Coordinates of C-alpha atoms and ligand atoms in Angstrom, one line a residue:
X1 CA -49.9 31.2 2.8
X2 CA -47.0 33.7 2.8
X3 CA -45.6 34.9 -0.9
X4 CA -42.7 36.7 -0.8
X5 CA -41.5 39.1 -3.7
X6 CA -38.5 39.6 -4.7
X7 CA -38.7 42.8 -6.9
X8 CA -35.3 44.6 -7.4
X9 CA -34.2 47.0 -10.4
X10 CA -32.0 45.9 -13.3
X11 CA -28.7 48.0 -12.1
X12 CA -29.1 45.9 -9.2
X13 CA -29.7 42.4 -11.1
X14 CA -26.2 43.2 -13.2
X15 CA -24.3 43.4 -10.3
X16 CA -25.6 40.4 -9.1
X17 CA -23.0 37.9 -7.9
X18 CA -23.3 35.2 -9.5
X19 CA -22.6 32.6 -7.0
X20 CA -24.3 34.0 -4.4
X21 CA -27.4 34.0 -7.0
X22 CA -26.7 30.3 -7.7
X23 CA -26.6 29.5 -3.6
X24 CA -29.5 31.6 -2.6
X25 CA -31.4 29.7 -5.9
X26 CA -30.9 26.3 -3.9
X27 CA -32.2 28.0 -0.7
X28 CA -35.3 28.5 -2.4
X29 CA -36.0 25.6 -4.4
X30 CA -35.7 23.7 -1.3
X31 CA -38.5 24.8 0.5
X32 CA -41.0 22.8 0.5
X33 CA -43.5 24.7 3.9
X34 CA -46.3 26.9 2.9
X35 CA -43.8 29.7 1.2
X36 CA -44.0 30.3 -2.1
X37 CA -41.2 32.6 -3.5
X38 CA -41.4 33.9 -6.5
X39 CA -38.6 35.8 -8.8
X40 CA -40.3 38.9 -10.8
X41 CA -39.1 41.2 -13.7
X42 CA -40.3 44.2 -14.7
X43 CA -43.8 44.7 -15.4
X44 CA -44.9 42.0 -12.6
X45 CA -43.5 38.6 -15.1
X46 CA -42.5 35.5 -13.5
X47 CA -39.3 34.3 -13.7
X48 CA -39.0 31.9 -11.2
X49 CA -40.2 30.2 -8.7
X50 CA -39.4 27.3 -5.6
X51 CA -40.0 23.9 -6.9
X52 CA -41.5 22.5 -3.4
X53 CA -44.1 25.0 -3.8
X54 CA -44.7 24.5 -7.4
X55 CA -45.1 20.4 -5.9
X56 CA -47.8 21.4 -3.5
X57 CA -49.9 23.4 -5.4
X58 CA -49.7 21.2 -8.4
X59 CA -48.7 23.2 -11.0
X60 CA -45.7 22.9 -13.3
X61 CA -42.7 25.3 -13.5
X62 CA -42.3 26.0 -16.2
X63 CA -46.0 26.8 -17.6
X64 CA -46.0 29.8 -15.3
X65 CA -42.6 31.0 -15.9
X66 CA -43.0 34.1 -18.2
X67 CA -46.6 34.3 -17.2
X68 CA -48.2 37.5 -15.3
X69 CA -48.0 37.4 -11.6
X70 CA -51.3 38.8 -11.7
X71 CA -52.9 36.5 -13.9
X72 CA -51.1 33.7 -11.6
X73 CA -52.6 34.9 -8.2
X74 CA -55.7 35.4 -9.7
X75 CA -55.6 32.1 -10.9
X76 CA -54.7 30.8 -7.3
X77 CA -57.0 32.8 -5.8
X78 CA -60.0 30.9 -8.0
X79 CA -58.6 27.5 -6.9
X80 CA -58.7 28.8 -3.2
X81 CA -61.9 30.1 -3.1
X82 CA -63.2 27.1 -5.0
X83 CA -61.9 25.2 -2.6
X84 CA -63.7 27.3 -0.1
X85 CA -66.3 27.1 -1.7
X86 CA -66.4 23.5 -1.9
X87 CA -65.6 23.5 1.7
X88 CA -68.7 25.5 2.4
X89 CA -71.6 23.2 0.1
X90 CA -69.6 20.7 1.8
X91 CA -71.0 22.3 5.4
X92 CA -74.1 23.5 3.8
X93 CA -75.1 19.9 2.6
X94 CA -74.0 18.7 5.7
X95 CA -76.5 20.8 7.5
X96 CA -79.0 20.2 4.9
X97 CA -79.1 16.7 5.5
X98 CA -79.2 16.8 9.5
X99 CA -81.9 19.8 9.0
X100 CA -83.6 16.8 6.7
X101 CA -83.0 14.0 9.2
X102 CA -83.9 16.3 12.1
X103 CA -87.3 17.0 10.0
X104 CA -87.8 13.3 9.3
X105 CA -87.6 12.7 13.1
X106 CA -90.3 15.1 13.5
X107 CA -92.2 13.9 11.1
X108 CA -91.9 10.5 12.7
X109 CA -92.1 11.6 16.1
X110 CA -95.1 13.5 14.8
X111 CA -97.0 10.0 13.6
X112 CA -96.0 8.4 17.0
X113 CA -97.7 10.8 18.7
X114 CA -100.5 10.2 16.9
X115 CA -100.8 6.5 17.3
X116 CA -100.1 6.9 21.1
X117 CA -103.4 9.6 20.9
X118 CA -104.7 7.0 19.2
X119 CA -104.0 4.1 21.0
X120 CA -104.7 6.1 24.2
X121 CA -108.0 6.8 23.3
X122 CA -108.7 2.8 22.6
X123 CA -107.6 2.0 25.8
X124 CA -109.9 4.4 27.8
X125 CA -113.0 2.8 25.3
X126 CA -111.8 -0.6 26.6
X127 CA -111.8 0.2 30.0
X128 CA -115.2 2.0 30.0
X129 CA -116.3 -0.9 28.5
X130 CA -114.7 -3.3 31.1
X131 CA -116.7 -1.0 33.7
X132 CA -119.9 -1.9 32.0
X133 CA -119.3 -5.3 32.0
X134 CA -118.1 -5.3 34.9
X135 CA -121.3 -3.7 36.3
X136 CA -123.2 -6.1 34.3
X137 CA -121.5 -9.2 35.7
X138 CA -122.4 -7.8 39.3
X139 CA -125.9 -7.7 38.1
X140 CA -125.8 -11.0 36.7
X141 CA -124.1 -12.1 40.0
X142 CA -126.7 -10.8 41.8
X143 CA -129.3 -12.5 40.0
X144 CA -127.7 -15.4 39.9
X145 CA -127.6 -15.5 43.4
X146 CA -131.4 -15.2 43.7
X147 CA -132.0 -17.9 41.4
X148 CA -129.3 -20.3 43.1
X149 CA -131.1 -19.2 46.5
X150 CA -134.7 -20.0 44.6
X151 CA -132.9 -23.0 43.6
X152 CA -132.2 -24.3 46.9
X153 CA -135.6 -23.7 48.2
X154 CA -136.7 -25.9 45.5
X155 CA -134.6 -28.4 46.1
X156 CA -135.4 -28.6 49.8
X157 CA -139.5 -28.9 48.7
X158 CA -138.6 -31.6 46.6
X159 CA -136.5 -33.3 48.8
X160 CA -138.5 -32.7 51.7
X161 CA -141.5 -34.2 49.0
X162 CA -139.8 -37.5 48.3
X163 CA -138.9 -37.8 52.1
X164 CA -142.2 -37.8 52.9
X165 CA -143.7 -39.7 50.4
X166 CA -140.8 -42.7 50.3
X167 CA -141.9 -42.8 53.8
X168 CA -145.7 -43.0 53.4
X169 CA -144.8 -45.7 50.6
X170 CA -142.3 -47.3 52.9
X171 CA -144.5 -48.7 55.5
X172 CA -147.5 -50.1 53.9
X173 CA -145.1 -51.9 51.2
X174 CA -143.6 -53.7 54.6
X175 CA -146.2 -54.9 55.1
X176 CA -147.9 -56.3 52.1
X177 CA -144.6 -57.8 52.4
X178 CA -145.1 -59.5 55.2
X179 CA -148.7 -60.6 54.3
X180 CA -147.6 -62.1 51.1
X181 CA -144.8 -64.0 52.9
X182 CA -147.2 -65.5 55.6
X183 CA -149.8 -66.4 53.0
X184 CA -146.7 -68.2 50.5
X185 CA -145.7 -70.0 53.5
X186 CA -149.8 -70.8 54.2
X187 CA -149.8 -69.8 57.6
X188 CA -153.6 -68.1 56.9
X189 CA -154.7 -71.9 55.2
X190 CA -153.4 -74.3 52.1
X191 CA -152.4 -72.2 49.2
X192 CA -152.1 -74.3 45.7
X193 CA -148.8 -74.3 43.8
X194 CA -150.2 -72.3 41.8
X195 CA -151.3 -69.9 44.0
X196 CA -147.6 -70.0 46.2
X197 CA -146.0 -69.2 42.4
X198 CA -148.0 -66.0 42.2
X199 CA -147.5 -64.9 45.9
X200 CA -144.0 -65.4 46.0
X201 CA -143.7 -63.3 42.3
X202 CA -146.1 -60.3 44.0
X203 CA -144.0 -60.8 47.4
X204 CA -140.5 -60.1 44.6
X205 CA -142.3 -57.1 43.2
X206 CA -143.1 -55.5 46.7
X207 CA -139.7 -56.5 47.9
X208 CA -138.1 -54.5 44.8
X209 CA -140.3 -51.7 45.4
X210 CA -139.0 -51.4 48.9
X211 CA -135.6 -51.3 47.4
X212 CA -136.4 -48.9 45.1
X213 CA -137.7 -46.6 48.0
X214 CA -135.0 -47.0 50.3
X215 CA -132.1 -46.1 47.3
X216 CA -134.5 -42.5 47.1
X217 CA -134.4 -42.1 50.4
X218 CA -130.4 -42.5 50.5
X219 CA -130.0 -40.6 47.0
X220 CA -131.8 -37.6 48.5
X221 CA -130.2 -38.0 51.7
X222 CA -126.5 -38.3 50.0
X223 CA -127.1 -35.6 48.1
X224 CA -128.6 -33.4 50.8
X225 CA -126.0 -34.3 53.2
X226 CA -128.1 -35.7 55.4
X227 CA -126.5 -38.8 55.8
X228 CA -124.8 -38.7 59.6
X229 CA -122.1 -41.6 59.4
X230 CA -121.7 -43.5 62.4
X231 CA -118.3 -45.3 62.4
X232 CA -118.9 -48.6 65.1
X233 CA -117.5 -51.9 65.1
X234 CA -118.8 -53.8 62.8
X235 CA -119.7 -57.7 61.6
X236 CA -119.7 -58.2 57.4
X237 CA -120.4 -61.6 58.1
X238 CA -123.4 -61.1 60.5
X239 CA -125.0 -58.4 57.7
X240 CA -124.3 -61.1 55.1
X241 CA -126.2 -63.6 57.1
X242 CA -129.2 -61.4 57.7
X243 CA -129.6 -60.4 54.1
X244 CA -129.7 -63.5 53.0
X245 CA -132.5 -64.8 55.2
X246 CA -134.4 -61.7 54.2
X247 CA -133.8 -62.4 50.2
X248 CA -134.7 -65.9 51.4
X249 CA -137.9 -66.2 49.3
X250 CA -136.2 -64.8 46.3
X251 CA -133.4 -66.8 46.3
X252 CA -135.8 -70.0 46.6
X253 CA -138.1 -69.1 43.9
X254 CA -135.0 -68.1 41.4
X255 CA -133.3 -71.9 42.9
X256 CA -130.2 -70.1 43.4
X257 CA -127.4 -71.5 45.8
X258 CA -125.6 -69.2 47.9
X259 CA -122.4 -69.8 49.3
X260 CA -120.3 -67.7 52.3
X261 CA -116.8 -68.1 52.3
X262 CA -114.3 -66.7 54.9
X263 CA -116.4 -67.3 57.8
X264 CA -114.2 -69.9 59.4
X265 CA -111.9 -66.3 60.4
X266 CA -114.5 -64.1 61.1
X267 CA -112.8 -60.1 61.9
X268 CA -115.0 -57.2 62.8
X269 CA -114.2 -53.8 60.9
X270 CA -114.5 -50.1 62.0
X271 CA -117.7 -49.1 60.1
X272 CA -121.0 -47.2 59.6
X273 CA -122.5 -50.1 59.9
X274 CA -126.4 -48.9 57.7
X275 CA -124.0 -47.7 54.7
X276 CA -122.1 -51.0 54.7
X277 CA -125.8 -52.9 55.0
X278 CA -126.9 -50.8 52.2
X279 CA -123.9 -51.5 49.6
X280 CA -123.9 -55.6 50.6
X281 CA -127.8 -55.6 49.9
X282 CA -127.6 -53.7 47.0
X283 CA -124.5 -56.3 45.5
X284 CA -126.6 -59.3 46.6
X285 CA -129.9 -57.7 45.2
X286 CA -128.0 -57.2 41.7
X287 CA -126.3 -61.0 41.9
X288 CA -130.1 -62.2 42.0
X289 CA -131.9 -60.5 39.9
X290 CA -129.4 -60.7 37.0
X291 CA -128.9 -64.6 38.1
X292 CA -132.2 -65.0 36.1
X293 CA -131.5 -68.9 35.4
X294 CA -130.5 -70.7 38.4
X295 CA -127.5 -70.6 39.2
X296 CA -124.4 -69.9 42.1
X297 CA -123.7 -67.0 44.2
X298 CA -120.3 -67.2 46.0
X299 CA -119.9 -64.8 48.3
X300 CA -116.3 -64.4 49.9
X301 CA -115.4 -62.2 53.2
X302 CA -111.7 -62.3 54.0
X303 CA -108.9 -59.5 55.3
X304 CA -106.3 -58.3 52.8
X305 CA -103.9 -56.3 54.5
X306 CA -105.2 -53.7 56.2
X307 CA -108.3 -53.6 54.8
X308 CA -111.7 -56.2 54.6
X309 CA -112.1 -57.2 51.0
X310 CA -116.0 -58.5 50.1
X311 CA -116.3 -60.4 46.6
X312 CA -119.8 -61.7 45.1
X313 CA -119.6 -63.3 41.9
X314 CA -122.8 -64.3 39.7
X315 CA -123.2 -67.1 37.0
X316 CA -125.8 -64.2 35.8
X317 CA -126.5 -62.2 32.7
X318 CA -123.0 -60.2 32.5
X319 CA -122.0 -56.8 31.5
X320 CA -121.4 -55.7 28.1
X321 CA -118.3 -54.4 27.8
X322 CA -119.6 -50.8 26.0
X323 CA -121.0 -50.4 29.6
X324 CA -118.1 -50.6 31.8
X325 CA -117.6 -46.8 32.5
X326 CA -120.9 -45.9 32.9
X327 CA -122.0 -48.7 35.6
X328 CA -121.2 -46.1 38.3
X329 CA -123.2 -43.5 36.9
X330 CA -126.7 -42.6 38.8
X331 CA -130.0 -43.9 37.5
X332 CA -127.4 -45.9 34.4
X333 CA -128.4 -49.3 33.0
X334 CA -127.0 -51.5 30.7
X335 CA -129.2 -52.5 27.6
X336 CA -128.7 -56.0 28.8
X337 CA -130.3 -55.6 32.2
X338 CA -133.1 -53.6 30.7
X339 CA -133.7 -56.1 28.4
X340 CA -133.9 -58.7 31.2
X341 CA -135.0 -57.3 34.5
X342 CA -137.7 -54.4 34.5
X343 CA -137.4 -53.4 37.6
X344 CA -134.6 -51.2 38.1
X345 CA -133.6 -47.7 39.1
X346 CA -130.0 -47.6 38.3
X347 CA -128.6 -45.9 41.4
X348 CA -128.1 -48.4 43.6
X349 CA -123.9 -48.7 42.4
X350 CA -123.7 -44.8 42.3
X351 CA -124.6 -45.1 45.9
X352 CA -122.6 -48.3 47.3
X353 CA -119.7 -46.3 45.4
X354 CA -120.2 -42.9 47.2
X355 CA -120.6 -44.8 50.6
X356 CA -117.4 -46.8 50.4
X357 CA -115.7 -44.1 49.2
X358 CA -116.7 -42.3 52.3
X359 CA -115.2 -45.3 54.1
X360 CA -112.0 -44.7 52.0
X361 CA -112.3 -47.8 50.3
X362 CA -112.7 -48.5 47.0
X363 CA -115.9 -50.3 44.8
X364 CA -114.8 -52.6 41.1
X365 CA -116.3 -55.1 39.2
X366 CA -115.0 -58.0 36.5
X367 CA -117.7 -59.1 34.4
X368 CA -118.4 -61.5 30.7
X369 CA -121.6 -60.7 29.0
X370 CA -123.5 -63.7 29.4
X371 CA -120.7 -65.5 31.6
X372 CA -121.6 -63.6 34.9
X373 CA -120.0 -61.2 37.6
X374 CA -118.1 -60.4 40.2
X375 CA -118.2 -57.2 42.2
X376 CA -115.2 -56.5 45.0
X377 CA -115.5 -53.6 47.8
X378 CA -112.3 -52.8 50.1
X379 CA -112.6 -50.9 53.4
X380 CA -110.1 -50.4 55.8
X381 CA -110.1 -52.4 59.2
X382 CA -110.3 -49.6 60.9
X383 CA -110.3 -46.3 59.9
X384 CA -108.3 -44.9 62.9
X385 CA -105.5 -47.2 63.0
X386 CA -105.1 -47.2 59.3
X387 CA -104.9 -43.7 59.1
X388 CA -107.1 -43.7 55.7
X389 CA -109.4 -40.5 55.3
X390 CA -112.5 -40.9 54.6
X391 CA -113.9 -39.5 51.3
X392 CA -117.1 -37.3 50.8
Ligands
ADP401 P1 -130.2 -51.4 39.0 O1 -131.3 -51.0 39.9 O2 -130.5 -51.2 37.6 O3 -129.8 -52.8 39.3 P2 -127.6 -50.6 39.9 O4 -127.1 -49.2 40.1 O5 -127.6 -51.5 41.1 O6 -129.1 -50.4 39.3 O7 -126.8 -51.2 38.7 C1 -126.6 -50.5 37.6 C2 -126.5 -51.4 36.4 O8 -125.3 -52.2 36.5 C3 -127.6 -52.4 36.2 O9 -128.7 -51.8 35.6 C4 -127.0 -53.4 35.3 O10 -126.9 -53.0 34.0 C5 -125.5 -53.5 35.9 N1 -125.3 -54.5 36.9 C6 -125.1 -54.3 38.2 N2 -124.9 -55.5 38.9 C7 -125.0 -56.4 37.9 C8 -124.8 -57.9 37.9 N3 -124.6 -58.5 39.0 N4 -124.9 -58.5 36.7 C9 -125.2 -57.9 35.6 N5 -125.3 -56.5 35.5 C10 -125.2 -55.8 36.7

């Protein structure tokens, strides 16, 4: 800010033209910039001064005119360095609050730290831990090994136990069999009624206990993998035939009537023909011995599609409905059959189902309490035409 003095003597000042004064006076009051132009009389007293600059600092004319310059410009001089103060706290506060925020962000980045020190250290606790677990699950492995590997060896001292036994059992069973058969018939001399009631009971017990042997045999070899399926061409209807003659004496003593249907358009199927035996004999074994009134077993043989579709349906005992999903099951029976029948091992539909399966065909039943049932098996024809995979 410029200030301009204007500081001349009083001879001067008298000769003062007049208009010239009045002109010059017009000059001045117009400026409106940063110049401030004041008119002093003796002893430093203001007289006058521009109006603009009066505007911009604020201050009214004629408060100051008469006033000490000094006084004035100290006055002015306060405002500016207020201002400069101001201007200054202004910057000082300014840097007082980033110096604050800067110290916050230490602080924070501080605590941060800390929980990543923290959280660091977890994390190296976790995974020493994972290493002993992880050493501990090797052991555990390896121990589990050994026992699966004991396991085994068990298994194959059992297996290799019931093998032998079933076998041992197996033969003389056959032939009590046939002993009690030749005596029912009286081939060794005249047996009484009596007498041919009794034999042809023992000669149903021994036959059962036959079954009952074979299904061990085949549950140990199923489940052992022993069993070596040989797919041949095979005759339903000419296993049907022979299973009945051999449950001949059965059927007679429970005066059941068995009838074959489909026979009239006999087919042959692609099958292992022992598994197939097995599943048919096990059916027909069942639609006796829960036949325990006489009654009719039809037995129905015919091709649907591409597959062979067996049917034996029973006027026997039934199965409750509560049992339905378990009938499958290994060594299951329902409380009916219990209640009725004895004999019974319960495995001989968890095998028919795992062999027809293997033939890629499939094993269901529809069945009344008390009303009777009917059990269905599909195979394919043939299982190389039909392009069906076998199961295992
Ligand atoms: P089981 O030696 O007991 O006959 P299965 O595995 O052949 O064993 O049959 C399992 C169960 O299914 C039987 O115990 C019986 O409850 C029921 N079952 C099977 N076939 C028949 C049927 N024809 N009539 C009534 N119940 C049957």
């Amino acid at each position: 800010m410029d200030i301009l003095f204007q500081n001349k003597k009083i001879s001067d000042k008298l000769s003062f033209d007049n208009s010239l004064r009045n002109f010059r006076l017009k000059i001045i009051f117009a400026m409106t910039g940063g110049v401030l132009l004041f008119t002093v009389i003796m002893c430093g007293i203001i007289k006058f001064a521009n109006g603009g600059a009066m505007l911009l600092l604020g201050i009214i004319l004629a408060l100051i005119v008469g006033t000490s310059l000094c006084l004035f410009v100290k006055h002015i001089f306060a405002e500016i360095f207020v201002v400069y103060n101001n201007h200054n706290k202004t910057k000082l506060d300014e840097l007082r609050r980033i110096k604050h925020e800067h110290k916050s962000k230490t602080e924070l980045l501080f605590v941060r730290d800390k929980q990543l020190s923290e959280m660091n250290a977890r994390l190296m606790r976790s995974s020493q831990d994972l290493e002993t677990g992880t050493k501990m699950l090797i052991k555990k492995d390896r121990e589990l090994v050994l026992a699966n590997q004991k396991l085994i060896h068990v298994d194959e001292i059992k297996s290799d136990f019931i093998t032998t036994i079933a076998h041992q059992l197996r033969t003389p069973l056959s032939g009590i069999k046939w002993i009690l058969s030749m005596l029912s018939k009286g081939e060794f001399g005249a047996v009484s009624d009596d007498g041919k009631k009794y034999l042809l009971k023992a000669y149903d017990s021994n036959n059962r206990m036959i079954l009952l042997v074979n299904e061990l045999l085949e549950i140990d070899r199923l489940e052992n993998d022993k069993i070596n399926y040989v797919f041949t061409e095979t005759d339903l209807f000419r296993i049907i035939d022979t299973l009945i003659a051999e449950f001949s004496v059965e059927i007679k003593l429970r005066g059941i009537e068995i009838i074959v249907r489909g026979g009239e358009n006999p087919f042959k199927v692609i099958a292992d023909e022992q598994g197939i035996r097995s599943v048919a004999q096990n059916l027909l074994d069942n639609a006796i011995k829960y036949t325990v009134d006489a009654g009719t077993i039809l037995i129905t043989i015919q091709k649907d599609e591409n597959f062979a579709k067996f049917s034996i349906k029973d006027s026997g005992i039934g199965i409750p409905s509560e049992a339905f999903e378990k009938i499958f099951t290994l060594f299951y029976r329902a409380p009916n059959a219990t209640q009725a029948i004895a004999d019974g091992s319960g495995a001989g539909l968890y095998l028919s189902k795992k062999i027809i399966n293997k033939h890629g065909g499939k094993i269901w039943f529809e069945s009344e309490e008390g009303k009777g049932s009917t059990f269905y098996f599909t195979i394919p024809l043939n299982l190389k035409t039909t392009n069906i995979r076998p199961m295992v």
